[in-house]
Amino acid sequence: MPTSLCRACGATIQALTSESTGGFCFPCAKWFQSAPDEAETITREGTTKQLAAFRQHCLGKVGATRDPLEANDYRILAEFLGSFASLVGRGRLPVVLLRCKDHTREQLQASTHAVRLSDRMHWSNLDGWNWTEVLLDGSLDEALLRDLIDDSYELARESLDDEKKLCLELLAKELPPEELLDELLKKFGLSRRRDQILAAARSAFLACSSAADDGVPIGISKLGGLPDLPVGVDWPTYEDGRPLAFLSQLNLSELPADSELPGSGMLWFFSVFGWQTEDEADPQLPGKKYDNSWTKVFYSEATSEELKRISPPSDVTLYGEARLEFFSMTCLPAIANEQPLAKLKWNSETKAKYGMVVSNYNMACLQRRANPARNLVLGYADFLERFVRKVAKDDLQLLFQLASDPNAKMSWGDDGYIYFWIAKKDLAVANFSQILTDYQCA
């Protein structure tokens, strides 16, 4: 079977055998274009049923995420070392790679052909466990498979640091955001600072992306793709004539609550911070000091009927198209250097405790949305390297935080962000001509 991709998820369809006309999509748990005999049909039906149960059980675990870049890998809190289950292949059938205690694996190997020590991830000195392969051919009892996934999850959970374990505990309680914050303040001894912290909080919107394989209609909020601009508006350029990269457009009528932004109209984001090459994830910035020509953010009250999707200029960086959906949220200052908290003059111990509170709060809130990229409209920036002092000096407000987002094939260095700030006085009159932009990565 020639190499082909699943139209539903984009994963490679694996050939059943070298001579087969059929194939299997691991993420979707579906067979394609095959004409099996009766024995193979029984095996395939059993495999498909087991795969569906496997996926459902993995994603039902507290804090479980599915890596957007490695769709067959299931992790705790998206941690690279928190992987507890992966789908791989052995011959024509899928295999689950799990953490398994040695004595459990040895007992199962004596009674079933479907379990064996992995030869692809065989590590020593793993404190009584090792990676184990479980063949999904329909022969293994589903309850046993669930037990093995549970054991693997617990082994992965035990490897997490205390902060991640605390986050899992809070997720298990399924607390509303305000109760979640109260729990964290109590945990870190900051309950008496509650009013100060809530006074600094800002309303914001989490912009969750989803890959748009079939395209995004004109005038809808999205990342990447091609912009939908008012008729007569050209693609913005840098001062030397090079086209700025198109990063996002926001239809403000889609925001689920009132805010400092206009209640309707469109915002577009173009910037040199989107200039990239195939071999370099860091933005390829102009060789001069930052000024306002680096970024163009503009607003129009044009309706969708008055917009036109325009063709890209030559030599411009293009990104994948991903639709955005917005959710209201309470955003806390990521660090105590932000102006509302800086003026309280907390000591270093209080600042450190607050950092733990906000880190766990943000992590838990993201997990409730299945760990999307943290694209923010309004609120506070998540600084990764340093606090931008001009934000406090000029009393700037975060307008948009654009995350590294696999759904739009966007990566800013090592899992970084591009930030767009605006002066509060400009935001009040919808003047988006003076924007401060920065980029930071982990």
XYZ file of C-alpha atoms in Angstrom, residues 42-325:
284
model
C -12.544 -10.935 13.573
C -9.035 -9.806 14.578
C -9.563 -6.345 13.161
C -12.907 -5.862 14.869
C -11.341 -6.890 18.171
C -8.432 -4.524 17.598
C -10.685 -1.593 16.691
C -12.791 -2.159 19.806
C -9.695 -2.359 22.021
C -8.209 0.778 20.481
C -11.375 2.785 21.080
C -11.436 1.593 24.709
C -7.723 2.389 25.049
C -8.087 5.971 23.815
C -11.149 6.639 25.937
C -9.530 5.271 29.090
C -6.268 7.196 28.558
C -7.988 10.529 28.037
C -10.236 9.886 31.030
C -7.281 9.954 33.423
C -6.867 13.138 35.481
C -4.569 15.587 33.684
C -4.130 13.325 30.663
C -3.218 15.003 27.390
C -2.586 13.794 23.889
C 0.545 15.255 22.348
C -0.564 17.347 19.310
C 2.698 16.595 17.501
C 2.865 12.901 18.439
C -0.811 11.987 18.247
C -0.220 8.437 19.516
C 1.436 9.575 22.762
C -0.549 10.123 25.971
C 1.049 12.172 28.747
C 0.281 13.653 32.153
C 0.021 17.455 32.070
C 1.692 17.416 28.645
C 5.009 16.566 30.340
C 7.616 15.042 28.023
C 8.704 12.641 30.778
C 5.090 12.120 31.837
C 4.266 9.737 28.999
C 2.241 6.783 30.265
C 0.915 5.218 27.050
C 1.940 5.251 23.392
C 0.603 3.539 20.310
C 3.288 1.940 18.171
C 3.201 -1.029 15.801
C 4.376 -4.626 15.587
C 3.933 -6.093 12.147
C 0.390 -5.383 10.985
C -1.217 -4.837 14.406
C -1.030 -1.881 16.801
C 0.819 -2.163 20.075
C 0.451 -0.148 23.287
C 3.686 0.847 24.989
C 3.144 1.093 28.770
C 5.132 1.419 31.960
C 4.751 -1.896 33.767
C 6.190 -3.359 36.964
C 8.568 -6.198 36.245
C 6.766 -8.812 38.342
C 3.415 -7.972 36.679
C 4.877 -8.281 33.198
C 6.602 -11.568 34.045
C 3.340 -13.062 35.334
C 1.434 -11.969 32.218
C 4.114 -13.218 29.838
C 3.629 -16.697 31.249
C -0.070 -16.677 30.320
C -0.476 -14.549 27.156
C 1.372 -13.851 23.915
C 0.081 -10.246 23.927
C 2.538 -8.924 26.559
C 6.295 -8.678 26.303
C 9.277 -6.542 27.400
C 9.782 -3.757 24.873
C 12.919 -3.916 22.771
C 12.463 -0.315 21.580
C 12.551 1.357 25.004
C 14.420 -1.084 27.199
C 16.057 0.890 29.999
C 17.863 -0.338 33.069
C 17.650 0.930 36.652
C 13.986 1.947 36.481
C 13.201 0.953 40.061
C 11.257 -2.241 39.401
C 9.477 -1.342 36.156
C 10.190 -1.154 32.436
C 8.494 -0.280 29.192
C 6.247 -3.120 28.114
C 4.483 -3.808 24.818
C 0.856 -4.938 24.793
C -0.404 -6.309 21.472
C -3.940 -5.198 20.587
C -5.166 -8.216 18.679
C -8.405 -8.622 20.642
C -7.063 -11.432 22.821
C -6.441 -9.391 25.981
C -9.296 -8.824 28.401
C -10.384 -5.155 28.316
C -10.488 -4.925 32.109
C -6.867 -6.118 32.228
C -5.876 -3.542 29.611
C -7.487 -0.793 31.705
C -5.639 -2.028 34.797
C -2.331 -1.928 32.937
C -3.034 1.649 31.766
C -3.920 2.631 35.355
C -0.670 1.150 36.671
C 1.342 2.919 33.978
C -0.355 6.223 34.787
C 0.485 5.828 38.490
C 4.138 5.101 37.707
C 4.262 8.240 35.566
C 2.478 10.298 38.237
C 4.995 9.209 40.881
C 7.793 10.618 38.715
C 6.306 14.140 38.672
C 7.539 16.945 40.898
C 5.454 18.205 43.828
C 3.980 21.113 41.856
C 2.627 18.829 39.138
C 1.251 16.396 41.731
C -0.554 19.285 43.423
C -2.052 20.313 40.102
C -3.384 16.778 39.589
C -4.952 16.824 43.047
C -6.720 20.090 42.254
C -7.892 18.849 38.862
C -9.411 15.794 40.503
C -11.548 18.064 42.699
C -13.025 19.842 39.634
C -13.311 23.123 41.535
C -14.734 26.308 39.959
C -11.955 28.877 39.271
C -12.662 31.004 42.366
C -12.672 27.975 44.679
C -9.550 26.673 42.956
C -7.787 29.961 43.704
C -8.927 29.883 47.339
C -7.573 26.348 47.694
C -4.195 27.390 46.292
C -3.971 30.504 48.462
C -4.645 28.384 51.522
C -2.117 25.748 50.401
C 0.670 28.347 50.058
C -0.285 30.480 53.041
C -1.513 33.512 51.115
C -5.181 33.574 52.116
C -4.757 36.979 53.753
C -3.525 38.329 50.392
C -6.683 37.172 48.602
C -8.287 40.610 48.211
C -5.048 42.118 46.910
C -4.667 39.355 44.331
C -8.287 39.499 43.157
C -8.039 43.284 42.841
C -5.143 42.785 40.414
C -6.972 40.156 38.329
C -8.187 41.066 34.825
C -10.917 39.643 32.654
C -9.510 37.947 29.591
C -10.340 35.401 26.900
C -8.579 32.109 26.248
C -8.461 31.635 22.475
C -8.498 27.866 21.884
C -7.462 26.748 18.424
C -8.533 23.807 16.315
C -6.982 22.707 13.030
C -9.109 23.782 10.075
C -8.598 21.015 7.520
C -11.627 22.209 5.547
C -10.767 25.890 5.835
C -12.211 28.760 7.888
C -15.064 30.857 6.450
C -14.340 34.497 5.618
C -14.575 36.863 8.579
C -14.118 34.217 11.288
C -11.454 34.417 14.022
C -8.396 32.345 13.213
C -4.648 31.898 13.360
C -2.584 31.770 10.191
C -3.802 31.014 6.708
C -4.607 34.055 4.563
C -6.181 37.257 5.903
C -9.694 38.452 5.106
C -9.170 42.172 4.545
C -11.574 44.999 3.682
C -11.794 45.654 -0.039
C -9.065 48.089 -1.024
C -6.725 47.271 1.888
C -3.364 45.871 0.828
C -1.133 43.371 2.618
C 0.954 45.427 5.130
C 4.698 45.733 4.541
C 7.778 46.623 6.524
C 9.519 49.922 5.792
C 11.827 48.257 3.241
C 8.874 46.833 1.313
C 9.035 43.270 2.602
C 5.600 41.867 3.485
C 4.871 41.356 7.174
C 3.811 37.862 8.229
C 0.087 37.406 8.834
C -0.447 35.866 12.266
C -4.100 36.195 13.278
C -7.452 37.858 12.791
C -10.032 38.291 15.573
C -13.745 38.818 14.973
C -14.577 40.791 18.113
C -18.277 39.917 17.941
C -17.277 36.315 18.766
C -15.947 37.270 22.221
C -18.372 35.783 24.773
C -18.474 38.798 27.114
C -18.072 42.560 27.170
C -14.523 43.871 27.470
C -12.368 46.928 26.794
C -12.360 45.940 23.103
C -15.048 47.121 20.664
C -18.089 44.848 20.626
C -17.860 44.216 16.891
C -15.464 44.552 13.992
C -12.194 42.815 13.147
C -8.614 43.011 14.402
C -5.675 41.848 12.250
C -2.117 41.092 13.400
C 0.860 41.308 11.012
C 4.470 41.357 12.217
C 8.140 40.771 11.450
C 8.044 38.461 14.469
C 6.450 35.943 12.107
C 9.430 35.996 9.733
C 10.937 32.513 9.872
C 12.971 30.148 7.735
C 12.502 26.381 7.378
C 15.577 25.661 9.498
C 15.129 28.305 12.192
C 12.242 28.578 14.672
C 13.395 31.928 16.070
C 11.950 34.986 14.276
C 14.370 36.469 11.760
C 14.138 40.092 12.842
C 15.416 43.224 11.062
C 18.942 44.235 11.961
C 17.970 47.440 13.718
C 16.376 48.668 16.928
C 12.693 47.908 17.445
C 10.155 50.481 16.262
C 6.462 50.559 15.386
C 7.099 49.503 11.783
C 7.809 45.964 13.004
C 4.137 45.232 13.705
C 0.857 46.346 12.153
C -2.348 45.787 14.098
C -5.384 47.397 12.589
C -9.105 47.480 13.242
C -12.090 47.757 10.928
C -15.839 47.755 11.461
C -16.294 46.025 8.101
C -18.722 43.098 8.117
C -17.887 39.663 6.743
C -19.700 40.573 3.507
C -17.285 43.491 3.046
C -14.139 41.374 3.447
C -12.086 39.563 0.830
C -9.510 36.812 1.318
C -6.397 38.076 -0.410
C -3.582 36.206 -2.084
C -0.162 36.296 -0.408
C 2.740 38.312 -1.759
C 5.844 36.417 -2.788
C 8.464 35.529 -0.170
C 6.164 35.817 2.833
C 6.062 33.287 5.679
C 2.692 31.492 5.776
C 1.269 29.443 8.639
C -1.367 26.751 8.936
C -4.965 27.859 9.342
C -6.606 27.193 12.714
C -10.018 28.335 13.887
C -10.321 30.106 17.255
C -12.977 29.698 19.927
